Amino acid sequence: NSELAATGTPDDAELAILEPLKDKLPPEVFTTEYTNPVYGSQKNKRANLRAAAKLLQESGWTVDAKQVLRNAQGEAFSVEFLLVLPLFERIVLPYVQQLKLLGIQTTVRTVDDSQYTRRTQTFDFDIIVGSWGQSLSPGNEQRDFWGSASAQRNGSRNLIGIENEAIDQLIDKVIFARDRAELVAATKALDRALLWSHYVVPMWHIPYQRVAYWNRFGKPGIQPDHSIGFPSVWWFDEAKAAKVK
């Protein structure tokens, strides 16, 4: 929901950044607008499962007599979801049910904070719930999120383990942008390359923030973009405080 998000197909400014990397990026980056699969009906669910089964089959995976997905070496396709909050179990479990229909063996393991921290810092997991908070002026932190140099460094934010030369070069375009227009174009190009590389499974998005507070505050009529500004630009209002005393 910001001007930095990749939308539609690349414009001329983005293409100038992306074209030199054409042989290192998915071809869809240049031709197709990225959209998430629609999953709101039984028809869509079946269509997506068929598409997934086809992709797995093309990659050498087949379902055996016990409905277990195996490769040519007979190894089962298994994956563990590592969680730190029971809250996420209700989000992950419906996804697990769909994976099982494809023959994928899944487990969900919820651990305490210290164990989760140790395992994520050393990349000892298959799938986790992750997020990467962004600003409207992205910069050096992108190397820690997606850069090859951080992929094998314990404790980095490159939880995906991305080691991609094209992504590294796009990050540099963001960091060394000479003006706002160039920064926006470079960030859109990076966003587009990350999306089409399918590194994550999007979970949800809400276009609002949840905040509970005593109505004792004044605030400016114009709020910061994508933020309610609390508490940095709110102030104590004696008149409002007296009403809720």
PDB file of C-alpha atoms in Angstrom:
ATOM      1  CA  ASN A   1       0.000   0.000   0.000  1.00  0.00           C
ATOM      2  CA  SER A   2       2.888   2.378  -0.655  1.00  0.00           C
ATOM      3  CA  GLU A   3       4.482   3.832  -3.755  1.00  0.00           C
ATOM      4  CA  LEU A   4       7.308   1.313  -3.309  1.00  0.00           C
ATOM      5  CA  ALA A   5       5.167  -1.745  -4.099  1.00  0.00           C
ATOM      6  CA  ALA A   6       5.533  -3.407  -7.493  1.00  0.00           C
ATOM      7  CA  THR A   7       2.265  -3.168  -9.432  1.00  0.00           C
ATOM      8  CA  GLY A   8       1.315  -4.060 -12.979  1.00  0.00           C
ATOM      9  CA  THR A   9       4.265  -4.777 -15.262  1.00  0.00           C
ATOM     10  CA  PRO A  10       7.615  -2.954 -15.078  1.00  0.00           C
ATOM     11  CA  ASP A  11       7.716   0.615 -16.326  1.00  0.00           C
ATOM     12  CA  ASP A  12      10.655   2.079 -18.242  1.00  0.00           C
ATOM     13  CA  ALA A  13      12.546   3.086 -15.094  1.00  0.00           C
ATOM     14  CA  GLU A  14      12.244  -0.434 -13.662  1.00  0.00           C
ATOM     15  CA  LEU A  15      13.148  -2.081 -16.973  1.00  0.00           C
ATOM     16  CA  ALA A  16      16.356  -0.057 -17.122  1.00  0.00           C
ATOM     17  CA  ILE A  17      17.320  -1.699 -13.813  1.00  0.00           C
ATOM     18  CA  LEU A  18      15.983  -5.188 -14.573  1.00  0.00           C
ATOM     19  CA  GLU A  19      17.075  -5.726 -18.186  1.00  0.00           C
ATOM     20  CA  PRO A  20      20.801  -6.259 -17.416  1.00  0.00           C
ATOM     21  CA  LEU A  21      19.725  -9.087 -15.067  1.00  0.00           C
ATOM     22  CA  LYS A  22      17.257 -10.704 -17.456  1.00  0.00           C
ATOM     23  CA  ASP A  23      19.082 -14.050 -17.669  1.00  0.00           C
ATOM     24  CA  LYS A  24      19.181 -14.298 -13.845  1.00  0.00           C
ATOM     25  CA  LEU A  25      15.531 -13.550 -13.061  1.00  0.00           C
ATOM     26  CA  PRO A  26      12.249 -15.436 -13.623  1.00  0.00           C
ATOM     27  CA  PRO A  27      10.864 -14.422 -17.052  1.00  0.00           C
ATOM     28  CA  GLU A  28       7.517 -13.482 -15.473  1.00  0.00           C
ATOM     29  CA  VAL A  29       9.238 -10.521 -13.808  1.00  0.00           C
ATOM     30  CA  PHE A  30       9.171  -8.775 -17.192  1.00  0.00           C
ATOM     31  CA  THR A  31       5.826  -9.902 -18.587  1.00  0.00           C
ATOM     32  CA  THR A  32       3.265 -10.590 -15.869  1.00  0.00           C
ATOM     33  CA  GLU A  33       1.767  -8.780 -12.897  1.00  0.00           C
ATOM     34  CA  TYR A  34       2.244 -10.835  -9.733  1.00  0.00           C
ATOM     35  CA  THR A  35      -0.958 -11.901  -8.019  1.00  0.00           C
ATOM     36  CA  ASN A  36      -1.557 -14.342  -5.191  1.00  0.00           C
ATOM     37  CA  PRO A  37      -3.601 -17.468  -5.961  1.00  0.00           C
ATOM     38  CA  VAL A  38      -7.297 -17.036  -5.213  1.00  0.00           C
ATOM     39  CA  TYR A  39      -8.481 -19.579  -2.653  1.00  0.00           C
ATOM     40  CA  GLY A  40     -11.952 -18.479  -1.633  1.00  0.00           C
ATOM     41  CA  SER A  41     -14.037 -21.353  -2.976  1.00  0.00           C
ATOM     42  CA  GLN A  42     -13.972 -25.143  -3.275  1.00  0.00           C
ATOM     43  CA  LYS A  43     -13.534 -24.759  -7.035  1.00  0.00           C
ATOM     44  CA  ASN A  44     -10.437 -22.613  -6.543  1.00  0.00           C
ATOM     45  CA  LYS A  45      -9.060 -25.018  -3.939  1.00  0.00           C
ATOM     46  CA  ARG A  46      -9.345 -27.954  -6.332  1.00  0.00           C
ATOM     47  CA  ALA A  47      -7.798 -25.967  -9.178  1.00  0.00           C
ATOM     48  CA  ASN A  48      -4.853 -24.919  -7.005  1.00  0.00           C
ATOM     49  CA  LEU A  49      -4.316 -28.480  -5.755  1.00  0.00           C
ATOM     50  CA  ARG A  50      -4.312 -29.766  -9.339  1.00  0.00           C
ATOM     51  CA  ALA A  51      -1.779 -27.123 -10.323  1.00  0.00           C
ATOM     52  CA  ALA A  52       0.416 -27.997  -7.340  1.00  0.00           C
ATOM     53  CA  ALA A  53       0.215 -31.729  -8.081  1.00  0.00           C
ATOM     54  CA  LYS A  54       1.255 -31.085 -11.676  1.00  0.00           C
ATOM     55  CA  LEU A  55       4.257 -28.993 -10.613  1.00  0.00           C
ATOM     56  CA  LEU A  56       5.350 -31.669  -8.146  1.00  0.00           C
ATOM     57  CA  GLN A  57       4.996 -34.397 -10.761  1.00  0.00           C
ATOM     58  CA  GLU A  58       7.038 -32.369 -13.257  1.00  0.00           C
ATOM     59  CA  SER A  59       9.733 -32.073 -10.573  1.00  0.00           C
ATOM     60  CA  GLY A  60       9.964 -35.847 -10.139  1.00  0.00           C
ATOM     61  CA  TRP A  61       7.605 -36.412  -7.206  1.00  0.00           C
ATOM     62  CA  THR A  62       4.954 -39.142  -7.337  1.00  0.00           C
ATOM     63  CA  VAL A  63       2.337 -40.410  -4.874  1.00  0.00           C
ATOM     64  CA  ASP A  64       2.795 -44.036  -3.778  1.00  0.00           C
ATOM     65  CA  ALA A  65       0.124 -46.573  -2.817  1.00  0.00           C
ATOM     66  CA  LYS A  66      -0.033 -45.134   0.720  1.00  0.00           C
ATOM     67  CA  GLN A  67      -0.665 -41.606  -0.619  1.00  0.00           C
ATOM     68  CA  VAL A  68       2.815 -40.446   0.348  1.00  0.00           C
ATOM     69  CA  LEU A  69       4.700 -38.148  -2.011  1.00  0.00           C
ATOM     70  CA  ARG A  70       8.140 -39.555  -2.887  1.00  0.00           C
ATOM     71  CA  ASN A  71      11.001 -38.697  -5.207  1.00  0.00           C
ATOM     72  CA  ALA A  72      12.886 -41.032  -7.551  1.00  0.00           C
ATOM     73  CA  GLN A  73      15.076 -42.180  -4.637  1.00  0.00           C
ATOM     74  CA  GLY A  74      12.005 -43.188  -2.626  1.00  0.00           C
ATOM     75  CA  GLU A  75      12.410 -40.343  -0.105  1.00  0.00           C
ATOM     76  CA  ALA A  76       9.190 -38.970   1.337  1.00  0.00           C
ATOM     77  CA  PHE A  77       8.388 -35.277   0.985  1.00  0.00           C
ATOM     78  CA  SER A  78       8.163 -34.125   4.612  1.00  0.00           C
ATOM     79  CA  VAL A  79       8.216 -30.694   6.210  1.00  0.00           C
ATOM     80  CA  GLU A  80       8.016 -29.273   9.733  1.00  0.00           C
ATOM     81  CA  PHE A  81       6.357 -25.992  10.642  1.00  0.00           C
ATOM     82  CA  LEU A  82       8.246 -24.454  13.563  1.00  0.00           C
ATOM     83  CA  LEU A  83       6.118 -22.060  15.633  1.00  0.00           C
ATOM     84  CA  VAL A  84       6.658 -20.016  18.783  1.00  0.00           C
ATOM     85  CA  LEU A  85       3.023 -18.992  19.366  1.00  0.00           C
ATOM     86  CA  PRO A  86       0.048 -21.354  19.616  1.00  0.00           C
ATOM     87  CA  LEU A  87      -1.891 -18.493  17.988  1.00  0.00           C
ATOM     88  CA  PHE A  88      -0.407 -19.403  14.613  1.00  0.00           C
ATOM     89  CA  GLU A  89      -1.519 -23.031  14.818  1.00  0.00           C
ATOM     90  CA  ARG A  90      -5.024 -22.078  13.682  1.00  0.00           C
ATOM     91  CA  ILE A  91      -3.462 -20.361  10.642  1.00  0.00           C
ATOM     92  CA  VAL A  92      -1.035 -23.144   9.758  1.00  0.00           C
ATOM     93  CA  LEU A  93      -3.251 -26.198  10.333  1.00  0.00           C
ATOM     94  CA  PRO A  94      -5.680 -25.556   7.422  1.00  0.00           C
ATOM     95  CA  TYR A  95      -2.625 -25.200   5.158  1.00  0.00           C
ATOM     96  CA  VAL A  96      -1.239 -28.467   6.528  1.00  0.00           C
ATOM     97  CA  GLN A  97      -4.508 -30.201   5.629  1.00  0.00           C
ATOM     98  CA  GLN A  98      -4.141 -29.120   2.015  1.00  0.00           C
ATOM     99  CA  LEU A  99      -0.506 -30.263   1.867  1.00  0.00           C
ATOM    100  CA  LYS A 100      -1.538 -33.683   3.123  1.00  0.00           C
ATOM    101  CA  LEU A 101      -3.969 -33.979   0.200  1.00  0.00           C
ATOM    102  CA  LEU A 102      -0.902 -33.696  -2.053  1.00  0.00           C
ATOM    103  CA  GLY A 103       0.870 -36.480  -0.155  1.00  0.00           C
ATOM    104  CA  ILE A 104       3.206 -34.188   1.764  1.00  0.00           C
ATOM    105  CA  GLN A 105       3.954 -35.375   5.286  1.00  0.00           C
ATOM    106  CA  THR A 106       3.765 -32.487   7.739  1.00  0.00           C
ATOM    107  CA  THR A 107       4.341 -31.816  11.415  1.00  0.00           C
ATOM    108  CA  VAL A 108       3.666 -28.681  13.444  1.00  0.00           C
ATOM    109  CA  ARG A 109       5.991 -28.058  16.378  1.00  0.00           C
ATOM    110  CA  THR A 110       5.410 -25.204  18.837  1.00  0.00           C
ATOM    111  CA  VAL A 111       8.427 -24.507  21.072  1.00  0.00           C
ATOM    112  CA  ASP A 112       9.338 -22.001  23.789  1.00  0.00           C
ATOM    113  CA  ASP A 113      10.952 -18.623  23.093  1.00  0.00           C
ATOM    114  CA  SER A 114      14.542 -19.646  23.851  1.00  0.00           C
ATOM    115  CA  GLN A 115      14.436 -22.756  21.685  1.00  0.00           C
ATOM    116  CA  TYR A 116      12.738 -20.865  18.852  1.00  0.00           C
ATOM    117  CA  THR A 117      15.336 -18.100  18.994  1.00  0.00           C
ATOM    118  CA  ARG A 118      18.217 -20.578  18.914  1.00  0.00           C
ATOM    119  CA  ARG A 119      16.755 -22.532  16.015  1.00  0.00           C
ATOM    120  CA  THR A 120      15.931 -19.488  13.913  1.00  0.00           C
ATOM    121  CA  GLN A 121      19.313 -17.879  14.578  1.00  0.00           C
ATOM    122  CA  THR A 122      21.038 -21.032  13.283  1.00  0.00           C
ATOM    123  CA  PHE A 123      18.504 -21.654  10.472  1.00  0.00           C
ATOM    124  CA  ASP A 124      17.457 -24.969  12.045  1.00  0.00           C
ATOM    125  CA  PHE A 125      13.937 -25.111  10.592  1.00  0.00           C
ATOM    126  CA  ASP A 126      11.936 -25.982   7.484  1.00  0.00           C
ATOM    127  CA  ILE A 127       9.147 -23.385   7.569  1.00  0.00           C
ATOM    128  CA  ILE A 128       8.446 -20.584  10.045  1.00  0.00           C
ATOM    129  CA  VAL A 129       6.144 -17.580  10.264  1.00  0.00           C
ATOM    130  CA  GLY A 130       8.299 -14.583   9.386  1.00  0.00           C
ATOM    131  CA  SER A 131       7.939 -10.876   8.727  1.00  0.00           C
ATOM    132  CA  TRP A 132      10.235  -8.070   7.628  1.00  0.00           C
ATOM    133  CA  GLY A 133       9.217  -4.611   8.768  1.00  0.00           C
ATOM    134  CA  GLN A 134       9.933  -1.972   6.138  1.00  0.00           C
ATOM    135  CA  SER A 135      10.239   1.796   6.039  1.00  0.00           C
ATOM    136  CA  LEU A 136       9.334   4.211   3.242  1.00  0.00           C
ATOM    137  CA  SER A 137      13.061   4.793   2.699  1.00  0.00           C
ATOM    138  CA  PRO A 138      14.626   1.320   2.376  1.00  0.00           C
ATOM    139  CA  GLY A 139      18.405   1.008   2.446  1.00  0.00           C
ATOM    140  CA  ASN A 140      21.231  -1.054   3.952  1.00  0.00           C
ATOM    141  CA  GLU A 141      18.872  -3.293   5.945  1.00  0.00           C
ATOM    142  CA  GLN A 142      17.836  -4.965   2.682  1.00  0.00           C
ATOM    143  CA  ARG A 143      21.213  -6.729   2.609  1.00  0.00           C
ATOM    144  CA  ASP A 144      20.425  -8.349   5.953  1.00  0.00           C
ATOM    145  CA  PHE A 145      16.937  -9.347   4.752  1.00  0.00           C
ATOM    146  CA  TRP A 146      17.784 -10.816   1.331  1.00  0.00           C
ATOM    147  CA  GLY A 147      21.531 -10.518   0.629  1.00  0.00           C
ATOM    148  CA  SER A 148      23.800 -13.486  -0.101  1.00  0.00           C
ATOM    149  CA  ALA A 149      26.377 -12.347   2.455  1.00  0.00           C
ATOM    150  CA  SER A 150      23.844 -12.769   5.267  1.00  0.00           C
ATOM    151  CA  ALA A 151      22.432 -16.116   4.110  1.00  0.00           C
ATOM    152  CA  GLN A 152      24.894 -18.213   6.126  1.00  0.00           C
ATOM    153  CA  ARG A 153      25.501 -15.739   8.954  1.00  0.00           C
ATOM    154  CA  ASN A 154      23.896 -16.914  12.183  1.00  0.00           C
ATOM    155  CA  GLY A 155      21.435 -14.411  13.576  1.00  0.00           C
ATOM    156  CA  SER A 156      20.830 -12.578  10.299  1.00  0.00           C
ATOM    157  CA  ARG A 157      17.365 -11.589   9.077  1.00  0.00           C
ATOM    158  CA  ASN A 158      17.850 -13.533   5.841  1.00  0.00           C
ATOM    159  CA  LEU A 159      15.655 -16.289   7.257  1.00  0.00           C
ATOM    160  CA  ILE A 160      14.872 -17.554   3.759  1.00  0.00           C
ATOM    161  CA  GLY A 161      18.552 -18.174   3.007  1.00  0.00           C
ATOM    162  CA  ILE A 162      18.524 -16.272  -0.283  1.00  0.00           C
ATOM    163  CA  GLU A 163      21.782 -16.449  -2.224  1.00  0.00           C
ATOM    164  CA  ASN A 164      20.952 -14.822  -5.529  1.00  0.00           C
ATOM    165  CA  GLU A 165      23.341 -12.609  -7.457  1.00  0.00           C
ATOM    166  CA  ALA A 166      20.514 -10.748  -9.174  1.00  0.00           C
ATOM    167  CA  ILE A 167      18.855  -9.953  -5.837  1.00  0.00           C
ATOM    168  CA  ASP A 168      22.212  -8.688  -4.515  1.00  0.00           C
ATOM    169  CA  GLN A 169      22.558  -6.306  -7.449  1.00  0.00           C
ATOM    170  CA  LEU A 170      19.006  -5.040  -7.050  1.00  0.00           C
ATOM    171  CA  ILE A 171      19.673  -4.378  -3.354  1.00  0.00           C
ATOM    172  CA  ASP A 172      22.687  -2.284  -4.330  1.00  0.00           C
ATOM    173  CA  LYS A 173      20.475  -0.291  -6.719  1.00  0.00           C
ATOM    174  CA  VAL A 174      18.235   0.526  -3.755  1.00  0.00           C
ATOM    175  CA  ILE A 175      21.114   1.465  -1.457  1.00  0.00           C
ATOM    176  CA  PHE A 176      22.926   3.652  -3.981  1.00  0.00           C
ATOM    177  CA  ALA A 177      19.874   5.361  -5.516  1.00  0.00           C
ATOM    178  CA  ARG A 178      20.695   9.002  -6.267  1.00  0.00           C
ATOM    179  CA  ASP A 179      17.219  10.448  -5.767  1.00  0.00           C
ATOM    180  CA  ARG A 180      13.699   9.502  -4.694  1.00  0.00           C
ATOM    181  CA  ALA A 181      12.534   8.519  -8.183  1.00  0.00           C
ATOM    182  CA  GLU A 182      15.473   6.166  -8.584  1.00  0.00           C
ATOM    183  CA  LEU A 183      14.885   4.715  -5.110  1.00  0.00           C
ATOM    184  CA  VAL A 184      11.231   4.012  -5.890  1.00  0.00           C
ATOM    185  CA  ALA A 185      12.068   2.342  -9.207  1.00  0.00           C
ATOM    186  CA  ALA A 186      14.829   0.216  -7.646  1.00  0.00           C
ATOM    187  CA  THR A 187      12.629  -0.866  -4.733  1.00  0.00           C
ATOM    188  CA  LYS A 188       9.809  -1.838  -7.096  1.00  0.00           C
ATOM    189  CA  ALA A 189      12.274  -3.867  -9.164  1.00  0.00           C
ATOM    190  CA  LEU A 190      13.546  -5.637  -6.032  1.00  0.00           C
ATOM    191  CA  ASP A 191       9.979  -6.235  -4.824  1.00  0.00           C
ATOM    192  CA  ARG A 192       9.065  -7.745  -8.200  1.00  0.00           C
ATOM    193  CA  ALA A 193      12.085 -10.074  -8.241  1.00  0.00           C
ATOM    194  CA  LEU A 194      11.408 -11.277  -4.697  1.00  0.00           C
ATOM    195  CA  LEU A 195       7.728 -11.937  -5.423  1.00  0.00           C
ATOM    196  CA  TRP A 196       8.358 -13.941  -8.596  1.00  0.00           C
ATOM    197  CA  SER A 197      11.005 -16.033  -6.852  1.00  0.00           C
ATOM    198  CA  HIS A 198       8.226 -17.443  -4.607  1.00  0.00           C
ATOM    199  CA  TYR A 199      10.307 -17.327  -1.435  1.00  0.00           C
ATOM    200  CA  VAL A 200       7.303 -16.997   0.882  1.00  0.00           C
ATOM    201  CA  VAL A 201       3.702 -18.123   1.213  1.00  0.00           C
ATOM    202  CA  PRO A 202       1.695 -14.962   2.030  1.00  0.00           C
ATOM    203  CA  MET A 203      -0.568 -15.407   5.062  1.00  0.00           C
ATOM    204  CA  TRP A 204      -2.779 -12.321   5.416  1.00  0.00           C
ATOM    205  CA  HIS A 205      -2.931  -8.549   5.263  1.00  0.00           C
ATOM    206  CA  ILE A 206      -5.081  -6.100   7.218  1.00  0.00           C
ATOM    207  CA  PRO A 207      -5.355  -2.440   6.105  1.00  0.00           C
ATOM    208  CA  TYR A 208      -5.629  -1.071   9.644  1.00  0.00           C
ATOM    209  CA  GLN A 209      -3.910  -1.072  13.028  1.00  0.00           C
ATOM    210  CA  ARG A 210      -5.398  -2.220  16.325  1.00  0.00           C
ATOM    211  CA  VAL A 211      -4.797   0.213  19.189  1.00  0.00           C
ATOM    212  CA  ALA A 212      -6.478   0.393  22.611  1.00  0.00           C
ATOM    213  CA  TYR A 213      -6.000   3.566  24.644  1.00  0.00           C
ATOM    214  CA  TRP A 214      -7.679   5.889  27.136  1.00  0.00           C
ATOM    215  CA  ASN A 215      -8.994   8.851  25.165  1.00  0.00           C
ATOM    216  CA  ARG A 216      -6.696  11.345  26.896  1.00  0.00           C
ATOM    217  CA  PHE A 217      -4.751  12.409  23.843  1.00  0.00           C
ATOM    218  CA  GLY A 218      -4.778  15.012  21.145  1.00  0.00           C
ATOM    219  CA  LYS A 219      -3.341  14.239  17.731  1.00  0.00           C
ATOM    220  CA  PRO A 220      -2.661  16.093  14.493  1.00  0.00           C
ATOM    221  CA  GLY A 221      -5.297  16.093  11.785  1.00  0.00           C
ATOM    222  CA  ILE A 222      -2.783  14.720   9.300  1.00  0.00           C
ATOM    223  CA  GLN A 223      -1.245  11.393  10.349  1.00  0.00           C
ATOM    224  CA  PRO A 224       2.042   9.920   9.062  1.00  0.00           C
ATOM    225  CA  ASP A 225       1.696   7.682   6.005  1.00  0.00           C
ATOM    226  CA  HIS A 226       0.879   4.070   6.942  1.00  0.00           C
ATOM    227  CA  SER A 227       0.963   4.890  10.661  1.00  0.00           C
ATOM    228  CA  ILE A 228      -1.274   6.322  13.351  1.00  0.00           C
ATOM    229  CA  GLY A 229       1.732   8.151  14.772  1.00  0.00           C
ATOM    230  CA  PHE A 230       1.160   6.867  18.308  1.00  0.00           C
ATOM    231  CA  PRO A 231       2.792   7.767  20.604  1.00  0.00           C
ATOM    232  CA  SER A 232       5.466   9.900  18.978  1.00  0.00           C
ATOM    233  CA  VAL A 233       3.194  12.663  17.620  1.00  0.00           C
ATOM    234  CA  TRP A 234       0.261  12.446  20.061  1.00  0.00           C
ATOM    235  CA  TRP A 235       0.053  14.676  23.137  1.00  0.00           C
ATOM    236  CA  PHE A 236      -1.671  14.653  26.522  1.00  0.00           C
ATOM    237  CA  ASP A 237      -4.966  16.560  26.412  1.00  0.00           C
ATOM    238  CA  GLU A 238      -6.092  17.767  29.863  1.00  0.00           C
ATOM    239  CA  ALA A 239      -9.697  18.368  28.784  1.00  0.00           C
ATOM    240  CA  LYS A 240     -10.092  14.838  27.364  1.00  0.00           C
ATOM    241  CA  ALA A 241      -8.347  13.356  30.392  1.00  0.00           C
ATOM    242  CA  ALA A 242     -10.787  15.088  32.737  1.00  0.00           C
ATOM    243  CA  LYS A 243     -13.731  13.431  30.951  1.00  0.00           C
ATOM    244  CA  VAL A 244     -12.374   9.934  31.533  1.00  0.00           C
ATOM    245  CA  LYS A 245     -10.900  10.563  34.993  1.00  0.00           C
TER     246      LYS A 245
END
